[in-house]
Coordinates of N, CA and C in Angstrom, one line a residue:
M811 N 26.7 -17.2 44.5 CA 26.9 -16.4 43.4 C 28.1 -17.0 42.5
I812 N 28.0 -16.8 41.2 CA 29.0 -17.4 40.3 C 29.9 -16.3 39.8
C813 N 31.2 -16.5 39.8 CA 32.2 -15.6 39.2 C 32.0 -15.4 37.7
E814 N 31.9 -14.2 37.3 CA 31.7 -13.9 35.9 C 32.9 -14.1 35.0
I815 N 34.0 -14.4 35.6 CA 35.2 -14.7 34.7 C 35.5 -16.1 34.7
C816 N 35.7 -16.8 35.8 CA 36.1 -18.2 35.8 C 34.9 -19.2 35.9
G817 N 33.7 -18.7 36.3 CA 32.5 -19.5 36.4 C 32.4 -20.3 37.6
K818 N 33.3 -20.2 38.6 CA 33.2 -21.0 39.8 C 32.3 -20.3 40.8
T819 N 31.7 -21.1 41.8 CA 30.9 -20.5 42.8 C 31.8 -19.7 43.7
I820 N 31.4 -18.4 44.0 CA 32.2 -17.5 44.8 C 32.0 -17.9 46.3
Q821 N 33.2 -18.2 47.0 CA 33.2 -18.5 48.4 C 33.8 -17.3 49.1
G822 N 33.1 -16.6 49.9 CA 33.6 -15.4 50.6 C 33.2 -14.2 49.9
K823 N 34.1 -13.2 49.9 CA 33.8 -11.9 49.4 C 33.6 -11.8 47.9
V824 N 32.6 -11.0 47.5 CA 32.4 -10.8 46.0 C 33.0 -9.5 45.7
F825 N 33.8 -9.4 44.6 CA 34.5 -8.2 44.2 C 33.8 -7.7 43.0
N826 N 33.5 -6.4 43.0 CA 32.9 -5.7 41.8 C 34.1 -4.9 41.1
I827 N 34.5 -5.4 40.0 CA 35.6 -4.8 39.3 C 35.2 -4.4 37.9
R828 N 36.1 -3.6 37.2 CA 35.8 -3.2 35.9 C 36.9 -3.9 35.0
V829 N 36.5 -4.6 34.0 CA 37.4 -5.2 33.0 C 37.0 -4.7 31.6
E830 N 37.9 -4.0 31.0 CA 37.7 -3.4 29.6 C 36.4 -2.7 29.5
G831 N 36.1 -1.9 30.6 CA 35.0 -1.0 30.6 C 33.7 -1.7 31.1
A832 N 33.7 -3.0 31.3 CA 32.5 -3.7 31.8 C 32.6 -3.9 33.3
S833 N 31.5 -3.7 34.0 CA 31.5 -4.0 35.4 C 31.1 -5.5 35.6
V834 N 31.9 -6.2 36.4 CA 31.7 -7.6 36.6 C 31.9 -8.0 38.1
K835 N 31.1 -9.0 38.5 CA 31.3 -9.5 39.9 C 32.1 -10.8 39.8
V836 N 33.2 -10.8 40.6 CA 34.2 -11.9 40.5 C 34.6 -12.4 41.8
C837 N 35.3 -13.5 41.8 CA 35.9 -14.1 43.1 C 37.2 -13.4 43.4
D838 N 37.8 -13.8 44.5 CA 39.0 -13.2 45.0 C 40.2 -13.5 44.0
K839 N 40.2 -14.7 43.4 CA 41.3 -15.0 42.5 C 41.3 -14.2 41.2
C840 N 40.1 -13.9 40.7 CA 39.9 -13.2 39.5 C 39.9 -11.7 39.6
S841 N 39.9 -11.2 40.9 CA 39.8 -9.8 41.1 C 41.0 -9.0 40.6
R842 N 42.1 -9.7 40.4 CA 43.3 -9.0 39.9 C 43.3 -8.7 38.4
F843 N 42.3 -9.2 37.7 CA 42.2 -9.0 36.3 C 41.6 -7.6 35.9
G844 N 41.1 -6.9 36.8 CA 40.5 -5.6 36.5 C 40.8 -4.5 37.6
T845 N 40.1 -3.4 37.5 CA 40.4 -2.3 38.5 C 39.3 -2.3 39.5
D846 N 39.6 -2.0 40.7 CA 38.7 -2.0 41.8 C 37.7 -0.9 41.7
R847 N 36.5 -1.1 42.3 CA 35.5 -0.1 42.2 C 35.9 1.3 42.8
Q848 N 36.7 1.3 43.9 CA 37.1 2.5 44.5 C 38.0 3.4 43.6
S849 N 38.7 2.8 42.6 CA 39.6 3.5 41.8 C 38.9 4.0 40.5
W850 N 37.6 3.7 40.3 CA 36.9 4.2 39.1 C 36.7 5.7 39.2
S851 N 36.9 6.4 38.1 CA 36.7 7.8 38.0 C 35.4 8.1 37.5
K852 N 34.7 9.1 38.1 CA 33.4 9.6 37.6 C 33.6 10.3 36.3
F853 N 34.8 10.9 36.1 CA 35.1 11.7 34.9 C 36.1 11.0 34.1
G854 N 36.2 11.3 32.8 CA 37.2 10.7 31.9 C 38.6 11.2 32.3
K855 N 39.7 10.6 31.9 CA 41.0 10.9 32.2 C 41.4 12.4 31.9
G856 N 40.9 12.9 30.8 CA 41.3 14.2 30.3 C 40.5 15.3 31.0
A857 N 39.5 15.0 31.7 CA 38.6 16.1 32.3 C 39.2 16.7 33.5
M858 N 40.1 16.1 34.2 CA 40.6 16.6 35.5 C 42.0 17.2 35.3
G859 N 42.3 18.2 36.1 CA 43.6 18.8 36.1 C 44.5 18.0 37.0
S860 N 45.7 18.4 37.2 CA 46.7 17.6 38.1 C 46.3 17.7 39.5
D861 N 45.5 18.7 40.0 CA 45.2 18.8 41.4 C 43.8 18.2 41.6
G862 N 43.1 17.6 40.6 CA 41.8 16.9 40.8 C 40.7 17.9 40.5
V863 N 40.9 19.1 40.1 CA 39.9 20.0 39.8 C 39.5 19.9 38.3
V864 N 38.2 19.9 38.1 CA 37.7 19.8 36.7 C 38.0 21.1 36.0
L865 N 38.7 21.0 34.8 CA 39.1 22.2 34.1 C 38.0 22.7 33.2
P866 N 37.8 24.0 33.1 CA 36.8 24.5 32.2 C 37.3 24.5 30.7
S867 N 36.5 24.4 29.8 CA 36.9 24.4 28.4 C 37.4 25.8 28.0
R868 N 38.4 25.9 27.1 CA 39.0 27.1 26.7 C 38.1 27.8 25.7
S869 N 37.9 29.1 25.8 CA 37.1 29.8 24.8 C 38.0 30.3 23.7
R870 N 37.5 30.4 22.5 CA 38.3 30.8 21.4 C 38.1 32.3 21.3
T871 N 39.2 33.0 21.2 CA 39.1 34.5 21.0 C 40.0 34.9 19.8
G872 N 39.8 36.1 19.4 CA 40.7 36.5 18.3 C 40.0 36.4 16.9
I873 N 40.8 36.7 15.9 CA 40.2 36.6 14.6 C 40.4 35.2 14.0
A874 N 39.3 34.7 13.5 CA 39.4 33.4 12.9 C 40.0 33.4 11.5
P875 N 40.8 32.4 11.2 CA 41.4 32.4 9.8 C 40.3 32.2 8.8
K876 N 40.6 32.6 7.6 CA 39.6 32.4 6.5 C 39.4 31.0 6.3
S877 N 38.1 30.5 6.4 CA 37.8 29.1 6.2 C 37.7 28.8 4.8
K878 N 37.6 27.5 4.5 CA 37.5 27.1 3.1 C 36.2 27.4 2.5
E879 N 35.1 27.6 3.4 CA 33.8 27.9 2.9 C 33.7 29.4 2.4
D880 N 34.7 30.2 2.8 CA 34.6 31.6 2.4 C 35.0 31.9 1.0
Y881 N 35.5 30.9 0.3 CA 35.9 31.0 -1.1 C 34.7 30.8 -2.0
T882 N 34.7 31.4 -3.1 CA 33.7 31.1 -4.1 C 34.3 30.6 -5.4
L883 N 33.6 29.7 -6.1 CA 34.1 29.1 -7.3 C 34.0 30.2 -8.4
V884 N 35.0 30.1 -9.3 CA 35.0 31.0 -10.5 C 33.8 30.7 -11.3
E885 N 33.3 31.7 -12.0 CA 32.2 31.6 -12.9 C 32.5 30.6 -14.0
D886 N 31.6 29.8 -14.4 CA 31.7 28.8 -15.5 C 32.9 27.9 -15.2
Y887 N 33.0 27.4 -13.9 CA 34.0 26.5 -13.5 C 34.1 25.2 -14.3
H888 N 32.9 24.8 -14.7 CA 32.8 23.5 -15.5 C 33.5 23.7 -16.9
L889 N 33.5 24.9 -17.5 CA 34.2 25.1 -18.7 C 35.7 25.2 -18.5
V890 N 36.1 25.9 -17.4 CA 37.5 26.0 -17.1 C 38.1 24.6 -16.9
I891 N 37.4 23.7 -16.2 CA 37.9 22.3 -16.0 C 37.9 21.6 -17.4
K892 N 36.9 21.7 -18.2 CA 36.9 21.0 -19.4 C 38.0 21.5 -20.4
D893 N 38.2 22.8 -20.4 CA 39.2 23.4 -21.3 C 40.6 23.0 -20.8
A894 N 40.8 22.9 -19.5 CA 42.2 22.5 -19.0 C 42.4 21.1 -19.3
R895 N 41.4 20.2 -19.2 CA 41.5 18.8 -19.5 C 41.8 18.6 -21.0
E896 N 41.1 19.3 -21.8 CA 41.3 19.1 -23.3 C 42.7 19.7 -23.7
A897 N 43.1 20.7 -23.0 CA 44.4 21.3 -23.3 C 45.6 20.3 -23.1
K898 N 45.4 19.5 -22.1 CA 46.4 18.4 -21.8 C 46.2 17.2 -22.6
G899 N 45.1 17.2 -23.4 CA 44.9 16.0 -24.3 C 44.3 14.8 -23.6
W900 N 43.7 15.0 -22.5 CA 43.2 13.9 -21.7 C 41.7 13.7 -22.0
S901 N 41.2 12.5 -21.9 CA 39.8 12.2 -21.9 C 39.3 12.3 -20.5
Q902 N 38.0 12.2 -20.4 CA 37.4 12.3 -19.0 C 37.8 11.0 -18.2
K903 N 38.0 9.9 -18.9 CA 38.5 8.7 -18.3 C 39.9 8.9 -17.7
D904 N 40.8 9.6 -18.5 CA 42.2 9.8 -18.1 C 42.2 10.7 -16.9
L905 N 41.4 11.8 -16.9 CA 41.4 12.7 -15.7 C 40.8 12.0 -14.5
A906 N 39.8 11.2 -14.7 CA 39.2 10.4 -13.5 C 40.3 9.5 -12.9
R907 N 41.1 8.8 -13.8 CA 42.1 7.9 -13.3 C 43.2 8.7 -12.5
K908 N 43.6 9.8 -13.0 CA 44.6 10.6 -12.3 C 44.2 11.2 -11.0
M909 N 42.8 11.4 -10.9 CA 42.3 12.0 -9.7 C 41.8 10.9 -8.7
N910 N 41.8 9.7 -9.2 CA 41.2 8.6 -8.4 C 39.8 8.8 -8.1
E911 N 39.0 9.2 -9.1 CA 37.6 9.4 -9.0 C 36.9 8.6 -10.1
K912 N 35.6 8.5 -10.1 CA 34.8 7.8 -11.1 C 34.7 8.8 -12.3
E913 N 34.6 8.1 -13.5 CA 34.5 8.9 -14.7 C 33.2 9.7 -14.8
S914 N 32.1 9.1 -14.2 CA 30.8 9.7 -14.2 C 30.8 11.0 -13.4
I915 N 31.7 11.1 -12.3 CA 31.8 12.3 -11.6 C 32.4 13.4 -12.4
I916 N 33.4 13.1 -13.2 CA 34.0 14.1 -14.1 C 33.0 14.6 -15.1
H917 N 32.2 13.6 -15.6 CA 31.2 14.0 -16.6 C 30.2 14.9 -16.0
H918 N 29.7 14.6 -14.8 CA 28.8 15.5 -14.1 C 29.3 16.9 -13.8
I919 N 30.6 16.9 -13.4 CA 31.3 18.2 -13.1 C 31.3 19.1 -14.4
E920 N 31.7 18.5 -15.5 CA 31.8 19.2 -16.7 C 30.5 19.6 -17.3
T921 N 29.4 19.0 -16.9 CA 28.1 19.4 -17.4 C 27.3 20.2 -16.4
E922 N 28.0 20.7 -15.3 CA 27.5 21.6 -14.3 C 26.4 20.9 -13.5
G923 N 26.4 19.6 -13.4 CA 25.4 18.9 -12.7 C 25.8 18.3 -11.4
F924 N 26.9 18.8 -10.8 CA 27.5 18.2 -9.6 C 28.1 19.3 -8.7
A925 N 27.7 19.3 -7.4 CA 28.2 20.2 -6.4 C 29.6 19.8 -6.0
L926 N 30.6 20.7 -6.1 CA 32.0 20.3 -5.8 C 32.3 20.5 -4.3
S927 N 32.9 19.5 -3.8 CA 33.4 19.5 -2.4 C 34.7 20.2 -2.4
N928 N 35.2 20.7 -1.2 CA 36.5 21.3 -1.1 C 37.6 20.3 -1.5
E929 N 37.4 19.1 -1.2 CA 38.4 18.0 -1.5 C 38.5 17.9 -3.0
L930 N 37.4 17.8 -3.7 CA 37.4 17.7 -5.1 C 37.9 18.9 -5.8
I931 N 37.7 20.1 -5.3 CA 38.2 21.3 -5.9 C 39.7 21.3 -5.8
M932 N 40.3 20.9 -4.6 CA 41.7 20.8 -4.5 C 42.3 19.8 -5.4
K933 N 41.7 18.6 -5.6 CA 42.2 17.6 -6.5 C 42.3 18.2 -7.9
L934 N 41.2 18.8 -8.4 CA 41.1 19.4 -9.7 C 42.2 20.4 -9.9
E935 N 42.3 21.3 -8.9 CA 43.4 22.4 -9.1 C 44.8 21.8 -9.2
K936 N 45.0 20.8 -8.4 CA 46.4 20.2 -8.4 C 46.6 19.4 -9.7
V937 N 45.7 18.6 -10.1 CA 45.9 17.7 -11.3 C 46.0 18.5 -12.6
L938 N 45.0 19.5 -12.7 CA 44.9 20.3 -13.9 C 45.8 21.6 -13.9
N939 N 46.3 21.9 -12.7 CA 47.1 23.1 -12.5 C 46.3 24.4 -12.9
I940 N 45.1 24.5 -12.3 CA 44.2 25.6 -12.5 C 43.8 26.2 -11.2
K941 N 43.2 27.3 -11.2 CA 42.6 28.0 -10.0 C 41.1 28.0 -10.2
L942 N 40.4 27.4 -9.2 CA 39.0 27.4 -9.3 C 38.3 28.3 -8.2
K943 N 39.1 28.7 -7.2 CA 38.5 29.5 -6.1 C 38.9 31.0 -6.3
E944 N 38.0 31.9 -5.9 CA 38.3 33.3 -6.0 C 38.6 33.8 -4.7

């Protein structure tokens, strides 16, 4: 049999070790480069407690905080955004640059042809200093 690390023919005992997650068969000299098969854990490091007992997952109880999805957009949000942009004297290109977004996205938002993500809502509220969520 050939050692999978050094490539030499194995004389004597073959060691089955783990090197960077891969199981390899190696000679005596190369066996120090990995962990021995007896020390392999069936479970990941975080799954066992200090006494070797597998810990159950914690259940969540109590009242959940209001999530971002619980908010609704103000009616005619596209007009609110357009009016705020024009009040600052910015073009769609200027607003896009300040938000680090494409100009076409700003155009689609203002023509009500784009679904707003929470991230985009927060950017618009911050840059234009407006409130879009109710």
